[in-house]
Amino acid sequence: MRAYQILPGAGIDGLQSVDYPDRELGTGEVRVRVRAVSLNYRDLMVASGNYLVNVDESIIPCSDGAGEVLAVGPGVSRIQVGDRVAASFFPYWHDGPAAPDKVRHALGGDIDGMLAEEVILHEDALARIPAGMSFIDASTMPCAGVTAWNAIFESSNNIRPGDTVLLLGTGGVSVLGLQLAKAAGLQAIITSSSDDKLARARELGAAHTINYRTHPEWQEEVLRVTGGTGAHVVLEVGGQGTVNRSIASAAMGGSIAVIGGVSGFGGEVNPASLLASARRLVGIYVGSRTMLEKVMRFADGAGLQPVVDRVFPFEEAQAAYRYMESGAHFGKVVIAVGE
Ligand SMILES: NC(=O)c1ccc[n+]([C@@H]2O[C@H](COP(=O)([O-])OP(=O)(O)OC[C@H]3O[C@@H](n4cnc5c(N)ncnc54)[C@H](OP(=O)(O)O)[C@@H]3O)[C@@H](O)[C@H]2O)c1
């Protein structure tokens, strides 16, 4: 069986395809034939050695994969041979709020992930894919889909149809967030460095689009197009360069979901920017398997098809990483595994 391995910090050149040894299934374990893997900014961070955890051995990278169950080990009861499944980013966070024990390991971060022809996972780490959803679409859900779902529907302050969601940039989390928001009857505002990408966002239903290069004070535009109200939820993926503008863009009582740092981490937040407006700054750490089940069920029911920018063959995983790194993508970059 072929698998990619990478020593975190070895760079994209360090991503190498290897013959991976097979092993017997243990109690509760399931063998999955992987059919699609989607990339996240986090996979670039693992490659460059900038991810949160220190790992000094090669791992199979990537958290987000979907496939079909080939075999089940002793004691498996939730999952059957032939089931179509997606893996949960945190294999031990099944339900409820985050806790240290639940997020102690993350696929493709500190333990083996999904960029392989076959993987072995505990049955509790797997969510069934709705019948109408393709493997490629399901592979976009475990990190980007769950993160956007958690930020908008689980950790926000009681969001309701007609409320406004602000999305920063047109990467995987933001475009899926736009699609989820639109499907739920929310007004979406999205920013980008590219007018062409903003035109695509309007086709997807964005109510307002803002070029953050030509409008460096884009928070003023958010307030202008919302008649001074601001956004009820902000998916803050920018970090250092954007967090204070995200706070200034939020409505009274609104939530700023702190998700990422594509412009780096650091800087200062003035607590006064939160208190008089009763805004909430909420940290988001992907989400649980239950959230994965919910976002897939919602997307399937709404007929939502995640925007997949490009699909690369398994043999061209390095090229997929480089394309992701270029920032040319709109939505998700996927690697198809096998036929
Ligand atoms: N906390 C969590 O659980 C969690 C989960 C998922 C992701 N994340 C984090 O969220 C971030 C986004 O992840 P992703 O996978 O969606 O990344 P991605 O697909 O690589 O998207 C990155 C996009 O960010 C936009 N961008 C770059 N600089 C920006 C800036 N200064 N202001 C606004 N937008 C900017 C660009 O959009 P344009 O090309 O349109 O300008 C770029 O395409 C990363 O930092 C990632 O680590 C965190």
Short mmCIF file of C-alpha atoms and ligand atoms in Angstrom, two decimals:
data_model
loop_
_atom_site.label_atom_id
_atom_site.label_comp_id
_atom_site.label_asym_id
_atom_site.label_seq_id
_atom_site.Cartn_x
_atom_site.Cartn_y
_atom_site.Cartn_z
CA MET A 1 0.00 0.00 0.00
CA ARG A 2 1.31 3.46 -0.95
CA ALA A 3 1.28 6.31 1.53
CA TYR A 4 2.88 9.71 1.69
CA GLN A 5 5.07 10.57 4.62
CA ILE A 6 6.59 13.83 5.75
CA LEU A 7 8.93 14.86 8.55
CA PRO A 8 7.25 18.01 9.88
CA GLY A 9 9.46 20.93 8.89
CA ALA A 10 11.02 19.11 5.91
CA GLY A 11 9.14 21.31 3.44
CA ILE A 12 7.02 20.24 0.49
CA ASP A 13 10.08 18.52 -1.05
CA GLY A 14 10.07 16.31 2.03
CA LEU A 15 6.66 14.89 1.12
CA GLN A 16 7.53 11.43 -0.22
CA SER A 17 5.51 8.45 -1.38
CA VAL A 18 6.56 5.23 0.38
CA ASP A 19 5.53 1.57 0.56
CA TYR A 20 3.73 1.45 3.88
CA PRO A 21 3.68 -1.82 5.83
CA ASP A 22 0.31 -3.47 6.40
CA ARG A 23 -0.81 -4.70 9.83
CA GLU A 24 -3.65 -6.64 11.44
CA LEU A 25 -6.69 -4.74 12.71
CA GLY A 26 -6.91 -4.39 16.48
CA THR A 27 -10.04 -4.27 18.63
CA GLY A 28 -12.40 -1.51 17.46
CA GLU A 29 -10.30 -0.70 14.39
CA VAL A 30 -11.48 -0.27 10.81
CA ARG A 31 -9.56 -0.39 7.53
CA VAL A 32 -10.59 2.37 5.12
CA ARG A 33 -9.74 2.54 1.44
CA VAL A 34 -9.16 6.29 0.99
CA ARG A 35 -10.77 7.83 -2.10
CA ALA A 36 -10.18 11.56 -1.63
CA VAL A 37 -8.11 13.84 0.60
CA SER A 38 -8.50 17.61 0.81
CA LEU A 39 -5.72 20.01 1.75
CA ASN A 40 -5.83 22.66 4.42
CA TYR A 41 -3.55 25.60 5.20
CA ARG A 42 -2.59 23.55 8.24
CA ASP A 43 -0.97 20.91 5.98
CA LEU A 44 1.36 23.64 4.67
CA MET A 45 2.13 24.56 8.31
CA VAL A 46 3.01 20.92 9.08
CA ALA A 47 5.28 20.84 6.01
CA SER A 48 7.03 24.07 7.00
CA GLY A 49 7.31 23.06 10.68
CA ASN A 50 5.04 25.89 11.90
CA TYR A 51 2.24 23.71 13.26
CA LEU A 52 1.40 23.79 16.95
CA VAL A 53 2.85 20.43 17.93
CA ASN A 54 6.47 19.24 17.92
CA VAL A 55 6.89 15.93 16.13
CA ASP A 56 10.31 14.45 15.41
CA GLU A 57 9.23 11.43 13.34
CA SER A 58 7.76 11.20 9.86
CA ILE A 59 3.96 10.97 9.75
CA ILE A 60 1.34 10.38 7.08
CA PRO A 61 0.05 13.96 6.58
CA CYS A 62 -3.43 15.47 6.08
CA SER A 63 -6.45 15.39 8.35
CA ASP A 64 -9.19 15.38 5.77
CA GLY A 65 -10.08 12.22 3.93
CA ALA A 66 -13.03 10.12 2.85
CA GLY A 67 -13.31 6.56 1.63
CA GLU A 68 -15.00 3.20 2.02
CA VAL A 69 -14.64 0.59 4.73
CA LEU A 70 -12.74 -2.52 3.54
CA ALA A 71 -12.63 -4.49 6.80
CA VAL A 72 -13.54 -4.23 10.46
CA GLY A 73 -11.64 -5.60 13.44
CA PRO A 74 -12.93 -7.42 16.52
CA GLY A 75 -15.60 -5.63 18.55
CA VAL A 76 -16.55 -3.10 15.86
CA SER A 77 -20.27 -2.30 16.07
CA ARG A 78 -20.89 1.25 14.74
CA ILE A 79 -19.38 0.71 11.29
CA GLN A 80 -19.80 -1.98 8.64
CA VAL A 81 -17.81 -3.17 5.64
CA GLY A 82 -18.89 -1.08 2.63
CA ASP A 83 -19.81 2.03 4.65
CA ARG A 84 -18.74 5.34 3.11
CA VAL A 85 -16.97 7.33 5.81
CA ALA A 86 -15.07 10.53 6.54
CA ALA A 87 -12.53 10.74 9.36
CA SER A 88 -12.87 13.19 12.23
CA PHE A 89 -10.01 15.72 12.53
CA PHE A 90 -9.72 14.89 16.27
CA PRO A 91 -10.22 11.11 16.49
CA TYR A 92 -10.99 11.31 20.26
CA TRP A 93 -13.42 14.28 20.18
CA HIS A 94 -16.69 12.54 19.54
CA ASP A 95 -19.24 14.93 21.05
CA GLY A 96 -19.80 17.77 23.51
CA PRO A 97 -17.46 20.67 24.20
CA ALA A 98 -13.70 20.56 23.61
CA ALA A 99 -11.53 19.14 26.40
CA PRO A 100 -7.79 18.46 26.60
CA ASP A 101 -8.31 14.71 26.48
CA LYS A 102 -10.51 14.97 23.36
CA VAL A 103 -8.04 17.06 21.34
CA ARG A 104 -4.89 15.27 22.48
CA HIS A 105 -4.23 13.93 18.97
CA ALA A 106 -5.09 15.27 15.52
CA LEU A 107 -4.88 13.35 12.24
CA GLY A 108 -1.91 14.42 10.12
CA GLY A 109 -0.64 16.69 12.93
CA ASP A 110 1.00 14.55 15.57
CA ILE A 111 -0.31 11.15 14.42
CA ASP A 112 -0.75 9.52 11.01
CA GLY A 113 -3.35 11.15 8.78
CA MET A 114 -5.19 10.39 5.57
CA LEU A 115 -2.81 10.81 2.58
CA ALA A 116 -2.54 7.09 1.89
CA GLU A 117 -4.27 4.43 -0.19
CA GLU A 118 -5.50 2.77 3.01
CA VAL A 119 -5.68 3.89 6.64
CA ILE A 120 -6.57 2.15 9.90
CA LEU A 121 -8.70 4.16 12.35
CA HIS A 122 -10.83 3.45 15.39
CA GLU A 123 -14.51 3.16 14.46
CA ASP A 124 -15.34 6.05 16.81
CA ALA A 125 -13.20 8.38 14.69
CA LEU A 126 -15.42 7.86 11.63
CA ALA A 127 -18.61 9.57 10.44
CA ARG A 128 -20.87 8.07 7.78
CA ILE A 129 -21.15 10.10 4.56
CA PRO A 130 -24.72 10.84 3.37
CA ALA A 131 -25.67 8.72 0.35
CA GLY A 132 -25.91 11.72 -1.97
CA MET A 133 -22.47 13.13 -1.16
CA SER A 134 -19.38 12.25 -3.19
CA PHE A 135 -16.06 11.22 -1.64
CA ILE A 136 -14.47 14.42 -2.99
CA ASP A 137 -17.16 16.62 -1.42
CA ALA A 138 -17.01 14.69 1.88
CA SER A 139 -13.23 15.10 2.00
CA THR A 140 -13.67 18.89 2.32
CA MET A 141 -15.71 18.59 5.50
CA PRO A 142 -13.57 17.31 8.43
CA CYS A 143 -11.47 20.46 8.94
CA ALA A 144 -12.78 23.31 6.73
CA GLY A 145 -16.45 22.30 6.87
CA VAL A 146 -16.50 21.53 10.60
CA THR A 147 -14.57 24.71 11.47
CA ALA A 148 -16.98 26.91 9.50
CA TRP A 149 -19.97 25.03 10.96
CA ASN A 150 -18.67 25.35 14.52
CA ALA A 151 -17.93 29.07 14.09
CA ILE A 152 -21.31 29.95 12.58
CA PHE A 153 -23.79 27.56 14.20
CA GLU A 154 -22.27 26.17 17.41
CA SER A 155 -20.06 28.87 18.94
CA SER A 156 -21.79 32.05 17.76
CA ASN A 157 -24.30 34.02 19.76
CA ASN A 158 -27.59 32.47 18.64
CA ILE A 159 -27.35 33.24 14.93
CA ARG A 160 -30.68 33.50 13.10
CA PRO A 161 -31.77 33.57 9.45
CA GLY A 162 -31.21 37.06 8.04
CA ASP A 163 -28.18 37.72 10.28
CA THR A 164 -24.88 38.67 8.67
CA VAL A 165 -21.71 36.56 8.46
CA LEU A 166 -18.35 38.06 7.49
CA LEU A 167 -15.78 35.81 5.81
CA LEU A 168 -12.15 36.81 5.24
CA GLY A 169 -10.45 35.71 2.01
CA THR A 170 -11.58 32.96 -0.33
CA GLY A 171 -9.73 29.94 1.07
CA GLY A 172 -11.27 26.64 2.13
CA VAL A 173 -12.83 27.68 5.45
CA SER A 174 -14.18 30.98 4.12
CA VAL A 175 -15.76 29.66 0.91
CA LEU A 176 -17.39 26.74 2.75
CA GLY A 177 -18.52 29.27 5.37
CA LEU A 178 -20.05 31.36 2.60
CA GLN A 179 -21.87 28.32 1.20
CA LEU A 180 -23.15 27.22 4.63
CA ALA A 181 -24.27 30.76 5.47
CA LYS A 182 -26.10 31.16 2.19
CA ALA A 183 -27.83 27.78 2.57
CA ALA A 184 -28.98 28.78 6.08
CA GLY A 185 -30.56 32.05 4.96
CA LEU A 186 -27.79 34.27 6.32
CA GLN A 187 -26.38 37.34 4.58
CA ALA A 188 -22.73 36.76 3.65
CA ILE A 189 -20.05 39.41 3.21
CA ILE A 190 -16.68 38.19 1.93
CA THR A 191 -13.31 39.83 1.36
CA SER A 192 -10.51 38.91 -1.05
CA SER A 193 -7.34 40.28 -2.60
CA SER A 194 -8.75 39.40 -6.03
CA ASP A 195 -11.69 40.96 -7.88
CA ASP A 196 -12.01 37.79 -9.98
CA LYS A 197 -12.42 35.69 -6.83
CA LEU A 198 -14.97 38.20 -5.50
CA ALA A 199 -16.96 37.82 -8.72
CA ARG A 200 -17.04 34.04 -8.10
CA ALA A 201 -18.14 34.68 -4.53
CA ARG A 202 -21.07 36.78 -5.79
CA GLU A 203 -22.08 33.89 -8.07
CA LEU A 204 -22.19 31.72 -4.94
CA GLY A 205 -24.56 34.19 -3.31
CA ALA A 206 -22.38 36.63 -1.37
CA ALA A 207 -24.51 39.70 -0.67
CA HIS A 208 -21.49 42.03 -0.48
CA THR A 209 -17.86 41.65 -1.53
CA ILE A 210 -14.87 43.77 -0.53
CA ASN A 211 -11.35 43.80 -1.98
CA TYR A 212 -9.11 44.06 1.12
CA ARG A 213 -6.20 45.32 -0.99
CA THR A 214 -8.04 48.24 -2.54
CA HIS A 215 -9.97 48.79 0.73
CA PRO A 216 -7.32 48.33 3.44
CA GLU A 217 -9.80 49.77 5.98
CA TRP A 218 -12.33 47.10 4.92
CA GLN A 219 -14.06 47.15 8.30
CA GLU A 220 -15.50 50.54 7.32
CA GLU A 221 -17.01 48.93 4.22
CA VAL A 222 -18.56 46.16 6.36
CA LEU A 223 -20.21 48.78 8.56
CA ARG A 224 -21.32 50.80 5.52
CA VAL A 225 -22.99 47.88 3.72
CA THR A 226 -24.72 46.74 6.92
CA GLY A 227 -26.08 50.22 7.62
CA GLY A 228 -23.77 50.61 10.64
CA THR A 229 -24.84 47.35 12.31
CA GLY A 230 -21.84 45.16 11.51
CA ALA A 231 -21.63 41.37 11.14
CA HIS A 232 -23.23 39.04 13.69
CA VAL A 233 -20.46 36.47 13.17
CA VAL A 234 -16.95 37.02 11.80
CA LEU A 235 -14.83 34.05 10.71
CA GLU A 236 -11.45 35.53 11.67
CA VAL A 237 -8.82 33.58 9.70
CA GLY A 238 -6.32 36.41 9.17
CA GLY A 239 -4.70 36.74 12.60
CA GLN A 240 -2.32 39.57 13.36
CA GLY A 241 -3.16 41.66 10.29
CA THR A 242 -6.94 41.38 10.60
CA VAL A 243 -8.14 40.63 14.12
CA ASN A 244 -8.73 44.23 15.21
CA ARG A 245 -10.53 45.01 11.95
CA SER A 246 -12.63 41.89 12.44
CA ILE A 247 -13.61 43.11 15.92
CA ALA A 248 -14.47 46.53 14.52
CA SER A 249 -16.62 44.82 11.84
CA ALA A 250 -18.72 42.88 14.36
CA ALA A 251 -22.21 43.89 15.46
CA MET A 252 -23.12 44.66 19.07
CA GLY A 253 -23.37 41.27 20.80
CA GLY A 254 -21.79 39.58 17.80
CA SER A 255 -19.08 36.89 17.80
CA ILE A 256 -15.60 37.00 16.34
CA ALA A 257 -14.63 33.37 15.79
CA VAL A 258 -10.83 33.28 16.12
CA ILE A 259 -9.82 30.61 13.64
CA GLY A 260 -6.52 31.28 11.94
CA GLY A 261 -3.52 33.40 11.19
CA VAL A 262 -2.78 33.53 7.46
CA SER A 263 -1.11 36.90 8.09
CA GLY A 264 0.70 35.59 11.20
CA PHE A 265 -0.13 35.52 14.90
CA GLY A 266 0.61 38.17 17.50
CA GLY A 267 -0.39 41.80 18.00
CA GLU A 268 -2.66 43.28 20.63
CA VAL A 269 -6.40 43.37 21.18
CA ASN A 270 -7.76 46.22 23.30
CA PRO A 271 -10.35 44.72 25.71
CA ALA A 272 -12.30 47.99 25.44
CA SER A 273 -13.12 47.07 21.83
CA LEU A 274 -15.22 44.20 23.23
CA LEU A 275 -16.84 45.40 26.42
CA ALA A 276 -18.90 48.42 25.40
CA SER A 277 -20.20 46.51 22.38
CA ALA A 278 -20.75 43.21 24.25
CA ARG A 279 -18.86 41.44 21.45
CA ARG A 280 -17.46 37.95 22.05
CA LEU A 281 -14.05 36.71 20.95
CA VAL A 282 -14.38 32.91 20.65
CA GLY A 283 -11.54 30.50 19.95
CA ILE A 284 -12.42 27.74 17.46
CA TYR A 285 -10.48 24.46 17.36
CA VAL A 286 -12.07 22.62 14.41
CA GLY A 287 -14.78 20.51 16.12
CA SER A 288 -16.14 17.11 17.06
CA ARG A 289 -17.24 14.05 15.08
CA THR A 290 -20.82 15.01 15.87
CA MET A 291 -20.24 18.39 14.21
CA LEU A 292 -18.83 16.54 11.18
CA GLU A 293 -22.02 14.46 11.03
CA LYS A 294 -24.14 17.61 11.35
CA VAL A 295 -22.34 19.63 8.67
CA MET A 296 -22.45 16.72 6.20
CA ARG A 297 -26.16 16.17 6.87
CA PHE A 298 -26.90 19.87 6.48
CA ALA A 299 -24.84 20.19 3.27
CA ASP A 300 -26.50 17.10 1.81
CA GLY A 301 -30.01 18.28 2.71
CA ALA A 302 -29.35 21.76 1.34
CA GLY A 303 -27.89 20.40 -1.91
CA LEU A 304 -24.69 22.27 -1.08
CA GLN A 305 -21.75 21.25 -3.25
CA PRO A 306 -18.45 22.42 -1.72
CA VAL A 307 -16.39 24.49 -4.14
CA VAL A 308 -13.44 22.35 -5.21
CA ASP A 309 -10.96 24.43 -7.17
CA ARG A 310 -8.75 21.60 -8.43
CA VAL A 311 -8.38 17.85 -8.04
CA PHE A 312 -4.86 16.41 -8.32
CA PRO A 313 -4.03 12.70 -8.76
CA PHE A 314 -2.40 10.88 -5.82
CA GLU A 315 0.94 10.78 -7.66
CA GLU A 316 0.98 14.61 -7.79
CA ALA A 317 0.54 15.39 -4.10
CA GLN A 318 3.56 17.70 -4.07
CA ALA A 319 2.04 19.71 -6.93
CA ALA A 320 -1.23 19.95 -4.99
CA TYR A 321 0.65 21.33 -1.96
CA ARG A 322 2.50 23.85 -4.17
CA TYR A 323 -0.76 25.00 -5.77
CA MET A 324 -2.26 25.49 -2.31
CA GLU A 325 0.84 27.38 -1.23
CA SER A 326 0.58 29.71 -4.25
CA GLY A 327 -2.75 31.03 -2.90
CA ALA A 328 -4.26 30.86 -6.41
CA HIS A 329 -7.06 28.60 -5.21
CA PHE A 330 -10.67 29.52 -4.51
CA GLY A 331 -12.23 27.05 -2.08
CA LYS A 332 -10.70 23.61 -1.70
CA VAL A 333 -7.80 21.70 -3.26
CA VAL A 334 -8.34 17.93 -3.36
CA ILE A 335 -6.15 14.88 -4.03
CA ALA A 336 -8.01 11.93 -5.56
CA VAL A 337 -6.76 8.56 -4.32
CA GLY A 338 -7.15 5.52 -6.59
CA GLU A 339 -9.92 5.06 -9.12
N1 LIG B 1 -8.73 27.01 14.41
C1 LIG B 1 -9.06 26.02 13.61
O1 LIG B 1 -9.64 25.04 14.05
C2 LIG B 1 -8.76 26.11 12.15
C3 LIG B 1 -9.39 25.24 11.25
C4 LIG B 1 -9.17 25.42 9.89
C5 LIG B 1 -8.31 26.43 9.47
N2 LIG B 1 -7.68 27.21 10.38
C6 LIG B 1 -6.81 28.32 9.96
O2 LIG B 1 -7.61 29.21 9.19
C7 LIG B 1 -6.80 29.82 8.20
C8 LIG B 1 -7.41 29.56 6.83
O3 LIG B 1 -7.31 28.17 6.54
P1 LIG B 1 -7.73 27.63 5.10
O4 LIG B 1 -7.40 26.19 5.07
O5 LIG B 1 -9.08 28.08 4.75
O6 LIG B 1 -6.65 28.42 4.22
P2 LIG B 1 -6.53 28.61 2.65
O7 LIG B 1 -7.51 27.77 1.91
O8 LIG B 1 -5.08 28.49 2.31
O9 LIG B 1 -6.97 30.12 2.44
C9 LIG B 1 -6.11 31.18 2.67
C10 LIG B 1 -6.75 32.46 2.09
O10 LIG B 1 -6.63 33.48 3.05
C11 LIG B 1 -6.76 34.72 2.37
N3 LIG B 1 -5.84 35.69 2.97
C12 LIG B 1 -4.50 35.72 2.94
N4 LIG B 1 -4.05 36.81 3.59
C13 LIG B 1 -5.16 37.48 4.02
C14 LIG B 1 -5.37 38.68 4.72
N5 LIG B 1 -4.36 39.43 5.14
N6 LIG B 1 -6.65 39.05 4.98
C15 LIG B 1 -7.68 38.28 4.59
N7 LIG B 1 -7.54 37.15 3.92
C16 LIG B 1 -6.29 36.75 3.64
C17 LIG B 1 -6.45 34.48 0.90
O11 LIG B 1 -7.67 34.74 0.19
P3 LIG B 1 -7.72 35.61 -1.18
O12 LIG B 1 -6.86 34.84 -2.15
O13 LIG B 1 -9.15 35.63 -1.53
O14 LIG B 1 -7.17 36.96 -0.86
C18 LIG B 1 -6.06 33.00 0.87
O15 LIG B 1 -6.49 32.35 -0.29
C19 LIG B 1 -5.38 29.27 8.40
O16 LIG B 1 -4.66 30.14 9.25
C20 LIG B 1 -5.64 27.95 9.10
O17 LIG B 1 -4.53 27.51 9.84
C21 LIG B 1 -7.89 27.06 11.71
#
